[in-house]
Coordinates of C-alpha atoms and ligand atoms in Angstrom, one line a residue:
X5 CA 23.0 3.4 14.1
X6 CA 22.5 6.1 11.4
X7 CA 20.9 6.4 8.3
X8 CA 21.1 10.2 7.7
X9 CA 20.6 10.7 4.0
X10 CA 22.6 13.6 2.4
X11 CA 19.5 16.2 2.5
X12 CA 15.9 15.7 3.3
X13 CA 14.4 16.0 0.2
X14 CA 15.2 15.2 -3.7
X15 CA 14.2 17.3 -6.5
X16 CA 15.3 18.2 -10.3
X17 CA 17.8 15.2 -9.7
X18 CA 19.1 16.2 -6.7
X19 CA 19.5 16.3 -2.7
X20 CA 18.1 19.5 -1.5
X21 CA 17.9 21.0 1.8
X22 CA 16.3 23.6 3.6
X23 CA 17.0 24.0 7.0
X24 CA 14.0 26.9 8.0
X25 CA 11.8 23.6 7.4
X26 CA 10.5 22.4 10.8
X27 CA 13.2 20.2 12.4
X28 CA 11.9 16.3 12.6
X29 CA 14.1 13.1 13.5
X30 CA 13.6 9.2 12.0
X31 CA 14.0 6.4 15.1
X32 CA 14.9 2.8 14.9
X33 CA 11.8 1.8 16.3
X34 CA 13.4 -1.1 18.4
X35 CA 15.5 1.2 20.1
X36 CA 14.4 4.1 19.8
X37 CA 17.9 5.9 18.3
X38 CA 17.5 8.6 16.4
X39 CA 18.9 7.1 13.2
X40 CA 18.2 10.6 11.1
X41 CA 17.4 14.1 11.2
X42 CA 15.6 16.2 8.7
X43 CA 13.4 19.0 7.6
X44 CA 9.3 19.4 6.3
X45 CA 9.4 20.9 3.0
X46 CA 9.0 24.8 3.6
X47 CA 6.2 26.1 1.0
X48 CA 9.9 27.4 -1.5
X49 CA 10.7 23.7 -1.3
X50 CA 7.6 22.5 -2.1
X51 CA 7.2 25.0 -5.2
X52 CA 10.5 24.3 -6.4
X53 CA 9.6 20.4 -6.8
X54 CA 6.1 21.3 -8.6
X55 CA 7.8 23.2 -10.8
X56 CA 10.8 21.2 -11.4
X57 CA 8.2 18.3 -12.1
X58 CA 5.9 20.6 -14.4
X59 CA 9.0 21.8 -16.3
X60 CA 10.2 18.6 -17.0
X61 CA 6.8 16.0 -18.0
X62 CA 6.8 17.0 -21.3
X63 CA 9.9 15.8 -22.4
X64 CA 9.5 12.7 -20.8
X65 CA 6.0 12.2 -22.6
X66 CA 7.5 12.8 -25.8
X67 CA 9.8 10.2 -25.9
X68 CA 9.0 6.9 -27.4
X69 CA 7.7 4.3 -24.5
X70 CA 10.2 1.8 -25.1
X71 CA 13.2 4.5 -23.9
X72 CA 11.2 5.4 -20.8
X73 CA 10.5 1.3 -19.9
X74 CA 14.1 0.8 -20.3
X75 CA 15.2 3.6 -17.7
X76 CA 12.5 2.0 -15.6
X77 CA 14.2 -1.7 -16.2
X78 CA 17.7 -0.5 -15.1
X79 CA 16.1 0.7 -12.3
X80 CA 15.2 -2.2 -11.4
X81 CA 18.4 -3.8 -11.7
X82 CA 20.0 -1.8 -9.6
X83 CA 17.2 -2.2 -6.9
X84 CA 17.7 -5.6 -6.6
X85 CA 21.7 -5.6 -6.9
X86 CA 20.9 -3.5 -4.1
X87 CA 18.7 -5.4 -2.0
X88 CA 20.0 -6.1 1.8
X89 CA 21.3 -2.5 1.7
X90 CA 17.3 -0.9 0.9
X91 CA 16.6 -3.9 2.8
X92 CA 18.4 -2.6 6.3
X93 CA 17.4 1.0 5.8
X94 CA 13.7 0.0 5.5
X95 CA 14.6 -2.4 8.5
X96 CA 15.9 0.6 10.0
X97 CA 13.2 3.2 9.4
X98 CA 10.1 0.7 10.0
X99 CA 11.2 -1.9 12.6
X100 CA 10.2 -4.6 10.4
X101 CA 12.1 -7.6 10.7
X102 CA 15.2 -7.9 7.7
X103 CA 13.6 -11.6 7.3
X104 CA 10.5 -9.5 6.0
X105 CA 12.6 -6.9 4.1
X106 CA 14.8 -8.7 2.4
X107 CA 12.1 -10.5 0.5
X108 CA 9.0 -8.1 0.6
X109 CA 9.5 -4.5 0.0
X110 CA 12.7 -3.3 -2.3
X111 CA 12.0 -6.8 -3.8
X112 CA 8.0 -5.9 -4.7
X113 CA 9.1 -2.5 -5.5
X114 CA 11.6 -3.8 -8.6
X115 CA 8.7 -6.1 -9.6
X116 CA 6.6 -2.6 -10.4
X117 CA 9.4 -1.0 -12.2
X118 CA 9.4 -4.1 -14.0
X119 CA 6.0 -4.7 -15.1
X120 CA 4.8 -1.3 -16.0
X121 CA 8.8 -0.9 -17.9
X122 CA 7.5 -3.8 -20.1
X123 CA 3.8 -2.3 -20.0
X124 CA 5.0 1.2 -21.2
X125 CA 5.7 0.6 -24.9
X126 CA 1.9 -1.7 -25.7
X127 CA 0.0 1.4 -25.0
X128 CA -2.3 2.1 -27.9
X129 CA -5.1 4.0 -28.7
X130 CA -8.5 2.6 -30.3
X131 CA -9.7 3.5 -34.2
X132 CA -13.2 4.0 -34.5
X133 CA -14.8 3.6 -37.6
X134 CA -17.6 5.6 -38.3
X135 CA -18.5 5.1 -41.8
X136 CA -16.8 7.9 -44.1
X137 CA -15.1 9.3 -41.3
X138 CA -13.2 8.2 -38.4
X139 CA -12.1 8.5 -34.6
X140 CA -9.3 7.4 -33.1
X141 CA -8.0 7.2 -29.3
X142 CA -4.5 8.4 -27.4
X143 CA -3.8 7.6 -24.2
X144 CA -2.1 10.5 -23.0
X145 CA 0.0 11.0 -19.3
X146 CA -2.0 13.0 -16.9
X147 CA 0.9 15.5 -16.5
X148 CA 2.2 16.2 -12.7
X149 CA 1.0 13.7 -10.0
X150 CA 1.3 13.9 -6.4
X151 CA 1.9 10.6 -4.4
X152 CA 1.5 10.4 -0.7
X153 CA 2.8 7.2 1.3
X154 CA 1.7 5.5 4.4
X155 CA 4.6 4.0 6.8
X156 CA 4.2 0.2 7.0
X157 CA 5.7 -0.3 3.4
X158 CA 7.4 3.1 2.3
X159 CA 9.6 2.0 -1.0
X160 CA 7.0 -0.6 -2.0
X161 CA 4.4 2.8 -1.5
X162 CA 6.6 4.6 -3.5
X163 CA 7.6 2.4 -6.2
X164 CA 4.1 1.5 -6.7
X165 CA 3.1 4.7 -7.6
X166 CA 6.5 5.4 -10.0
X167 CA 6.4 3.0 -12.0
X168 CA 3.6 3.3 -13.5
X169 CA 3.6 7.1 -13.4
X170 CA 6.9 7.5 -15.1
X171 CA 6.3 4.8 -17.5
X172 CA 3.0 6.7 -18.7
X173 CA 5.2 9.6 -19.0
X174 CA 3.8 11.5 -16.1
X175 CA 6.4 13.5 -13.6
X176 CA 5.7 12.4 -9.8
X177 CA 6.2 14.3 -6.4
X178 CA 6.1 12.0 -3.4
X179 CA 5.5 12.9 0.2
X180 CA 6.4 9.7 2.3
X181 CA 5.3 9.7 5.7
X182 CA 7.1 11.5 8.3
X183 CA 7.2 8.5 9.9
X184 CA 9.6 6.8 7.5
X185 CA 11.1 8.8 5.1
X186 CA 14.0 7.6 3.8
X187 CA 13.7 5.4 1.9
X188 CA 11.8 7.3 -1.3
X189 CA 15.0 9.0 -0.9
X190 CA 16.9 6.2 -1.9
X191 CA 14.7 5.4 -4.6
X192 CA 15.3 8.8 -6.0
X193 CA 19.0 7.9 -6.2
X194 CA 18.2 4.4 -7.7
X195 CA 16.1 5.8 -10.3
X196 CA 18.3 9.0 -11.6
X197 CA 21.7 6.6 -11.8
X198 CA 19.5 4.4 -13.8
X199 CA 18.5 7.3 -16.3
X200 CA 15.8 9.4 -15.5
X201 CA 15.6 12.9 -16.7
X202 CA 16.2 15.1 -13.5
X203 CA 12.9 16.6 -12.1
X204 CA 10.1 13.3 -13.0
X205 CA 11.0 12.0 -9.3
X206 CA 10.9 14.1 -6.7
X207 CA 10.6 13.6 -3.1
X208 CA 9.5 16.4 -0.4
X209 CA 9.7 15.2 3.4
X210 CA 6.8 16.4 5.5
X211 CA 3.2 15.8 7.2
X212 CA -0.2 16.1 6.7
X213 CA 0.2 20.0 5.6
X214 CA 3.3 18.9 2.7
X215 CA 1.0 16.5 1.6
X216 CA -2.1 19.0 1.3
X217 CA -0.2 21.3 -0.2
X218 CA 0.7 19.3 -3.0
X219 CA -2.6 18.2 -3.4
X220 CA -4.6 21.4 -3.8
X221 CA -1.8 23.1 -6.4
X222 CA -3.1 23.5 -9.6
X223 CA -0.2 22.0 -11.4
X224 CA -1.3 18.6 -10.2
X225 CA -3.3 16.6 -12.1
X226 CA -3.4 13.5 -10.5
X227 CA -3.5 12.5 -6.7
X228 CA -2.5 8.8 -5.6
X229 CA -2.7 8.3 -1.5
X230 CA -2.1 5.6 0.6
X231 CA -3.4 5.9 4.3
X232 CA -5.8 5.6 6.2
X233 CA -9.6 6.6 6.0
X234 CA -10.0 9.6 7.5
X235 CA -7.2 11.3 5.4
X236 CA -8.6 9.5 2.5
X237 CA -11.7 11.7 3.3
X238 CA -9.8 14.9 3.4
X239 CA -7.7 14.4 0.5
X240 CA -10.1 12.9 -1.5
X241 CA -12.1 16.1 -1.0
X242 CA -9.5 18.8 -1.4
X243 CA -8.4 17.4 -4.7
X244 CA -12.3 17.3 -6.0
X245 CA -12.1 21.3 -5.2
X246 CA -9.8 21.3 -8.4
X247 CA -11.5 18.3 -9.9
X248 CA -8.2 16.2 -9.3
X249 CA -8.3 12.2 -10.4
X250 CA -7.3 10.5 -7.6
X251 CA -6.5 6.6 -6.4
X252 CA -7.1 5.8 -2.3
X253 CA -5.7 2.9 -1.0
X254 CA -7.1 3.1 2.2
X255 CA -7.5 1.4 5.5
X256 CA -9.6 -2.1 6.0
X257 CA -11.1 -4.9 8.3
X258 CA -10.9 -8.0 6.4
X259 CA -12.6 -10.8 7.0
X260 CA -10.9 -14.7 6.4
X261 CA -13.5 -16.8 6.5
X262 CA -12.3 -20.7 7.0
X263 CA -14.9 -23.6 6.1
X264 CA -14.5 -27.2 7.7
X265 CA -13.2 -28.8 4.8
X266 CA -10.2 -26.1 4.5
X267 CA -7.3 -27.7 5.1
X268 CA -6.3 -26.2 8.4
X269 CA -2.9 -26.0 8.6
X270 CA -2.7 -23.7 5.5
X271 CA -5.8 -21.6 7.1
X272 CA -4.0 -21.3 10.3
X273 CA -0.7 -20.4 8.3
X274 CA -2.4 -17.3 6.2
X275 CA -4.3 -16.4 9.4
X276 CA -0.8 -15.6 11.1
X277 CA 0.5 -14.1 7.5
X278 CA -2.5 -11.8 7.2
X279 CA -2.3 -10.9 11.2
X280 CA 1.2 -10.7 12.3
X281 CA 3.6 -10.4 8.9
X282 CA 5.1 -6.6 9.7
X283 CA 3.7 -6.9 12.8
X284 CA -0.3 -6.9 11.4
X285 CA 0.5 -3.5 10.2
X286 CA -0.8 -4.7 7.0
X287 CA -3.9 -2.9 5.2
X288 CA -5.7 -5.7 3.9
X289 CA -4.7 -8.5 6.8
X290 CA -7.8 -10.8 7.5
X291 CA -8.3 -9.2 11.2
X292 CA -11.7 -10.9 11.3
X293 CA -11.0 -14.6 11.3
X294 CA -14.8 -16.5 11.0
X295 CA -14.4 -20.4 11.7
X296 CA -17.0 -22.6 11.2
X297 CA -17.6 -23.6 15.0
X298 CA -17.2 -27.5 13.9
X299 CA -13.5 -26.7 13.9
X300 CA -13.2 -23.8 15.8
X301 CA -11.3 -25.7 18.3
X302 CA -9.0 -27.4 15.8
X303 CA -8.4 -24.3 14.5
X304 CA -7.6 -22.3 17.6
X305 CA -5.4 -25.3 19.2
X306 CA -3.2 -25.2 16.0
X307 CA -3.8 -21.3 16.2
X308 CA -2.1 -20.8 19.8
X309 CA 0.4 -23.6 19.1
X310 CA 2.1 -21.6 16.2
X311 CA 1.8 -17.9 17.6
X312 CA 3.7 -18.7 20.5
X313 CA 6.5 -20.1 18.5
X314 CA 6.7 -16.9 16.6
X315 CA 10.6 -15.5 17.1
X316 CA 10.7 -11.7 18.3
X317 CA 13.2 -9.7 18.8
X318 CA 16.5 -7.8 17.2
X319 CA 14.6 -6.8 13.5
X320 CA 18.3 -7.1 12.2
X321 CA 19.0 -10.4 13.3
X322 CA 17.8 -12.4 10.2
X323 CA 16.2 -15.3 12.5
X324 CA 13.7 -12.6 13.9
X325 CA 10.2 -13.3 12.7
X326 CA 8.2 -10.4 14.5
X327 CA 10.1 -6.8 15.3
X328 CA 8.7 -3.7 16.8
X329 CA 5.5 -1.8 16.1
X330 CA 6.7 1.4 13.6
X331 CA 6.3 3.6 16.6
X332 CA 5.8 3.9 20.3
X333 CA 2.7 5.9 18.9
X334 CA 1.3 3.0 17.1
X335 CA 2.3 0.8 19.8
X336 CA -0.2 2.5 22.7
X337 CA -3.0 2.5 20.0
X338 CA -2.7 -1.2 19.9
X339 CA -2.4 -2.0 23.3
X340 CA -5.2 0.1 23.9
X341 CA -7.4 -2.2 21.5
X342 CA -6.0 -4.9 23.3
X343 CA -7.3 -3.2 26.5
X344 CA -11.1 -2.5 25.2
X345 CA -11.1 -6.0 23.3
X346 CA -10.5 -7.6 27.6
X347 CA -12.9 -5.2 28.5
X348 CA -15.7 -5.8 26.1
X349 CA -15.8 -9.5 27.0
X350 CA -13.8 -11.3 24.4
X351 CA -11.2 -14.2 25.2
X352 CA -7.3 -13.4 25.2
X353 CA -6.1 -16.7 24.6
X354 CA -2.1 -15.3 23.5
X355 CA -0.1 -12.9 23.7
X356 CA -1.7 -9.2 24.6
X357 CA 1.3 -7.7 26.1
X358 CA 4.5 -5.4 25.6
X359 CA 7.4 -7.0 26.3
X360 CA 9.4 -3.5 26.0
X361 CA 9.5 -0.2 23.7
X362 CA 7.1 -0.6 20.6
X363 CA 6.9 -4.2 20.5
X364 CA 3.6 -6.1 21.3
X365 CA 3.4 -9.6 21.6
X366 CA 1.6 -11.8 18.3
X367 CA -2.2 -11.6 20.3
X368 CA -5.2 -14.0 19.8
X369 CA -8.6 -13.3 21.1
X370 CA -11.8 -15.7 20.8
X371 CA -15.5 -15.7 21.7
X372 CA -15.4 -11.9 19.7
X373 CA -18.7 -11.0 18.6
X374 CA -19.3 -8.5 15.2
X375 CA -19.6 -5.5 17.5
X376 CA -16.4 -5.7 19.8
X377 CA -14.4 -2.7 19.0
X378 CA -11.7 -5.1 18.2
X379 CA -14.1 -6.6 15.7
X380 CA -15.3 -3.3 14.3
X381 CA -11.8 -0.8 14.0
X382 CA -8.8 -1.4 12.0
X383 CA -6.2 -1.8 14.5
X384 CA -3.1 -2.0 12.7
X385 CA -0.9 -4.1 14.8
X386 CA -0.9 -7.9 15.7
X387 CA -4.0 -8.3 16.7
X388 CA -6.3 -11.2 15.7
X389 CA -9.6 -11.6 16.3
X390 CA -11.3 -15.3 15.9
X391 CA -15.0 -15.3 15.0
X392 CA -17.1 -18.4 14.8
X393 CA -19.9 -19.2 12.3
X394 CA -22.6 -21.9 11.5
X395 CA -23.6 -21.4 7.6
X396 CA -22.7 -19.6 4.5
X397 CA -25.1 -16.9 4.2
X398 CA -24.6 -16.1 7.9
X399 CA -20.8 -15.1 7.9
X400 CA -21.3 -13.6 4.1
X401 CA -23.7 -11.2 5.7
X402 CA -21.4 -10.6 8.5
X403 CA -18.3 -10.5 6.4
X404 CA -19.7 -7.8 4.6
X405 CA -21.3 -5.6 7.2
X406 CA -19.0 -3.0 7.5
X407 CA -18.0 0.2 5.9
X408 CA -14.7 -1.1 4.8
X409 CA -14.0 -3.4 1.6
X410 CA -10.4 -3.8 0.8
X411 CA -10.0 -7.2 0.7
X412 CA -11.0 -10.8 2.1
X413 CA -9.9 -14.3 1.8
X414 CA -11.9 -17.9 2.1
X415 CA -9.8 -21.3 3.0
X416 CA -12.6 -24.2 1.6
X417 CA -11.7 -27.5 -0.3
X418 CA -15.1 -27.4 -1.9
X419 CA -14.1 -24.6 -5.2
X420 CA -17.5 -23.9 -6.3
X421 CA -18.5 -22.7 -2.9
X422 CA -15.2 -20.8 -3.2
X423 CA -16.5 -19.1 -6.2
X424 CA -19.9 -18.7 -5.1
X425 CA -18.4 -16.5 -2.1
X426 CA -16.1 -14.5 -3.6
X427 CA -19.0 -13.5 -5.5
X428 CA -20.8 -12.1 -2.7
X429 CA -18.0 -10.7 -1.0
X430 CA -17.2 -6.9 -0.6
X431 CA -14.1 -6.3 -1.3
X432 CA -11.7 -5.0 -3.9
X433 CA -8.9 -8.3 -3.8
X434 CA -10.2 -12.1 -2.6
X435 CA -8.1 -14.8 -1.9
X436 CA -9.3 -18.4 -2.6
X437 CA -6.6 -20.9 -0.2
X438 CA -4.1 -18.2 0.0
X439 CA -4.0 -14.5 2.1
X440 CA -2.2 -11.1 1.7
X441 CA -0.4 -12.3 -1.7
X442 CA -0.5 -8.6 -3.9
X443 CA 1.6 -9.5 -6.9
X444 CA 2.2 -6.4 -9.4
X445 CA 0.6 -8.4 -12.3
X446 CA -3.1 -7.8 -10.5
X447 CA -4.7 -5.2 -9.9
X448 CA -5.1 -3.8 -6.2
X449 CA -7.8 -1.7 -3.9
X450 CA -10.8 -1.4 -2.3
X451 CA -14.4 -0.5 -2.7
X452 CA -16.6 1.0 0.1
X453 CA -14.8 3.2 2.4
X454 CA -11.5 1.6 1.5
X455 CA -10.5 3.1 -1.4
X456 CA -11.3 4.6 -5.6
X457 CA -9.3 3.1 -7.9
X458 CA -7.0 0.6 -8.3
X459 CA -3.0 0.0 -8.4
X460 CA -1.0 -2.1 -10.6
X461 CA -2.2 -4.3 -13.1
X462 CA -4.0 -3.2 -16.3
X463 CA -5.8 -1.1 -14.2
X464 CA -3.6 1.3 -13.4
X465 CA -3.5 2.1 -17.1
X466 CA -6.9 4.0 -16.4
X467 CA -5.9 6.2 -13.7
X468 CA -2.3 7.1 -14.7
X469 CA -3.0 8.3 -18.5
X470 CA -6.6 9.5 -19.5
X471 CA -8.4 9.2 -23.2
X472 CA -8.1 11.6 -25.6
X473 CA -10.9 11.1 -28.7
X474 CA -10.0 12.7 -31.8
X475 CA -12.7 12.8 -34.8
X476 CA -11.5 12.9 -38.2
X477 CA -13.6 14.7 -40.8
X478 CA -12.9 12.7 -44.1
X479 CA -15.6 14.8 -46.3
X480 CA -16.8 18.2 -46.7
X481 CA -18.5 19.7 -43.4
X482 CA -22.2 19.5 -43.5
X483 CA -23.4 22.7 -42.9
X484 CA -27.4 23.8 -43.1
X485 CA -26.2 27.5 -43.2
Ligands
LIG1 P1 -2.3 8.3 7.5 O1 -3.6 8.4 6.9 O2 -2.1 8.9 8.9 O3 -1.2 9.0 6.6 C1 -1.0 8.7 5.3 C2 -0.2 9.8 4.6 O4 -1.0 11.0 4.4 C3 1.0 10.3 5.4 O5 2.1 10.6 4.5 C4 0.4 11.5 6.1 O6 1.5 12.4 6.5 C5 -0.4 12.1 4.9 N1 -1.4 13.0 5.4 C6 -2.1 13.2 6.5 N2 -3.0 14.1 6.5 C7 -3.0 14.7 5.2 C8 -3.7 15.7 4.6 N3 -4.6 16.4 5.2 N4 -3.4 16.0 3.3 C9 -2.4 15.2 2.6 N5 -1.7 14.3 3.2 C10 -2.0 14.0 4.5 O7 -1.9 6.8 7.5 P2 -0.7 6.1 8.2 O8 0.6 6.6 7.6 O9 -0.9 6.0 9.6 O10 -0.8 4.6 7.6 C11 -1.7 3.6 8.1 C12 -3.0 3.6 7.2 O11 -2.7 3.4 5.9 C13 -3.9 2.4 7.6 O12 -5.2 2.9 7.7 C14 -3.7 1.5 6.5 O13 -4.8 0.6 6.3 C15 -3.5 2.4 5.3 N6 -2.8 1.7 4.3 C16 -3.5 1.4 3.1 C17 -2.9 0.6 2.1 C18 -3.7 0.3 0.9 O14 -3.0 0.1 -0.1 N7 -5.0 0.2 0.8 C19 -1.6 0.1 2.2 C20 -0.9 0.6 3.4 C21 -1.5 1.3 4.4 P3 2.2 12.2 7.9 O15 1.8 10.9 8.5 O16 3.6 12.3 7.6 O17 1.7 13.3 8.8

């Protein structure tokens, strides 16, 4: 199987290569072939996409928003027309199952280009009146912004952080993860036959040191990551050294909290979705599942019932429901949870092992208690924890201890307890009867140690342009000298 793209990076509108770059290879994670080879941006490759970026933002900002959302719109045409073949590649690069692909990740990434394409031309400013003279507002592009990808949903990373940069009028380089980089390659493709100038989208392959030197170049403006926490930390504080905007979507532990009255069949069904979909490698899944103890059992009989149904196996093969983890990396980091989660005392009730190579079975533990490791770290692989509860105030307070907040979900019949917890609930997104749904129309992050900022949405308005005030003297200038 290959998926070798024509060079390892895009820039100015173009594949480029540059083979003194340290040598690295992409593997089907299901198999483990080697399904490309490439190179980490050298620091001449990394300067040539700054600069092809800087050189060309300015043109791009000048022309009117309706031109730039309709480059952005036949982008997203041609995404979709192109969906099983982004679909495989993604399958390809991140083991994910094409059932998952096919509908989740190309798909989700048109939506963006989409929305912020229609969003581009209603940007307006404010007038201010201020009696005989006047102010008035421009929302302006930040200029060059750097975006940096995790590797559970590369193009969806990707085009989430295009869209609405390009349709601001700001120029983007992206640094996917080494893990899975090809598919921000294909993007670039999708996005210059649609239109766009040649330098706004640029990709440069690479680790941790690609990404940090993009973030610390003065030409950047504007950082957006997704990852995990402690890069959040570093990044996050190398682009305050040049007093850099930034977004984090970082890492989570998200509590799902299921009353009595939920109905159970859907609570058990968005528990799965927000613990195995992609293999739990999911940022905001519900890892901490709290059920009221009068239907803990209910719950858990349904639970085990359903997880041991769940199809693994060939990610191509469209009836598989649960592929590999994205590496063999990833893979002993979960099983090692799995390990310290039997250790510390809590109940494996399915699943728990490797049936070969990256893939680890769909896994259930009960009786876990708020300070089990498995309760406590984000794991990022299939890995559910089940919590019981007595009252409201109890699991809120639990819910919420912990230094994460990126999202959290409630299954109740009863809506104005619904309300009255989502209220009190840490967290950037909530659910009410639904789990892991991230539609481009709302807005998406965390608070606490998961994340600043937030993506699509209105919001990402604020952290893609900034505010420009300009006061308008209609009089003579009052001057006591
Ligand atoms: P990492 O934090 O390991 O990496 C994220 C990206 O940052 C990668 O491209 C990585 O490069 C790069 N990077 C690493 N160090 C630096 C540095 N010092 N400066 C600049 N860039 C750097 O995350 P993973 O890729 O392992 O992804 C999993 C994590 O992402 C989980 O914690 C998950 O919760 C989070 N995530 C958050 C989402 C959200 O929207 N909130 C969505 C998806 C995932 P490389 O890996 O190539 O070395």
């Amino acid at each position: 199987m290959r998926a070798q793209p024509k060079a390892s990076h895009f820039i100015g509108g173009r594949y480029v290569e540059d083979d003194q770059g340290t040598a690295f290879e992409s593997l089907y994670p299901a198999t483990g072939e080697v399904i490309a080879r490439l190179h980490s941006a050298t620091p001449a490759i990394v300067e040539q996409a700054l600069a092809a970026a800087a050189d060309a933002q300015a043109d791009w900002a000048a022309r009117p928003p309706v031109e730039r959302g309709r480059i952005l719109h036949r982008a997203a045409q041609i995404m979709r027309a192109r969906n099983r073949e982004l679909s495989v590649l993604e399958t390809l690069d991140t083991g994910k199952p094409l059932q998952e692909t096919l509908v989740a990740d190309a798909a989700s990434g048109a939506d963006a280009l989409e929305y912020f394409a229609g969003f581009a031309p209603t940007v307006t400013g404010q007038t201010i009146p201020l009696g005989r003279d006047m102010a008035y507002t421009l929302r302006e592009p930040m200029g060059v912004c750097a975006g940096i990808g995790a590797w559970n949903y590369p193009i969806q990373i990707a085009a989430w952080k295009a869209a609405p940069a390009l349709a601001f009028g700001n120029a983007l380089v992206f640094k996917p993860s080494e893990v899975t980089p090809l598919s921000a390659l294909a993007l670039a493709e999708i996005l210059t036959e649609a239109g766009l100038p040649a330098g706004l989208f640029n990709v440069v392959q690479g680790a941790g040191e690609v990404g940090a030197a993009l973030v610390s170049d003065p030409r950047v403006a504007k950082v957006s990551l997704t990852g995990s926490v402690p890069t959040g930390r570093k990044v996050y504080a190398q682009a305050a050294e040049g007093i850099r905007a930034v977004t984090m979507e970082l890492g989570g532990k998200s509590p799902l909290i299921v009353f009595e009255d939920a109905d159970l069949d859907n609570a058990v069904g968005a528990a799965m979705l927000g613990n195995f979909y992609s293999s739990g490698q999911i940022c905001t899944n519900g890892t901490r599942v709290f059920v009221s103890r009068k239907v803990l059992n209910a719950f858990l009989e349904k639970l085990v019932a359903r997880t041991k149904r769940i199809v693994m196996g060939d990610p191509l093969d469209e009836a598989t429901q649960m592929g590999p983890l994205v590496s063999a990396v990833q893979a002993e980091r979960v099983l090692g949870y799995i390990a310290r989660g039997v250790a510390e005392g809590a109940r494996l009730v399915c699943g728990g092992k490797s049936p070969s190579g990256c893939f680890v079975e769909p896994t259930v533990f009960t009786d876990v208690t708020d300070d089990m490791t498995i309760a406590r770290e984000e794991i990022f692989g299939p890995v559910m924890s089940v919590l019981a509860f007595d009252d409201e105030d109890e699991v809120i307070t639990r819910a919420n201890a912990t230094d994460y907040g990126l999202a959290a979900g409630v299954f109740t019949r009863d809506l104005t307890r619904a309300h009255r917890i989502v209220g009190r609930l840490q967290a950037g997104t909530c659910w009410i009867n639904a789990y892991n749904l991230t539609p481009v129309e709302m807005p998406f992050g965390g608070v606490k140690s998961s994340g600043v900022g937030r993506e699509n949405g209105h919001a990402a308005l604020e952290h893609y342009t900034r505010v420009k005030s300009v006061y308008v003297g209609m009089g003579d200038v009052d001057a006591p000298y």
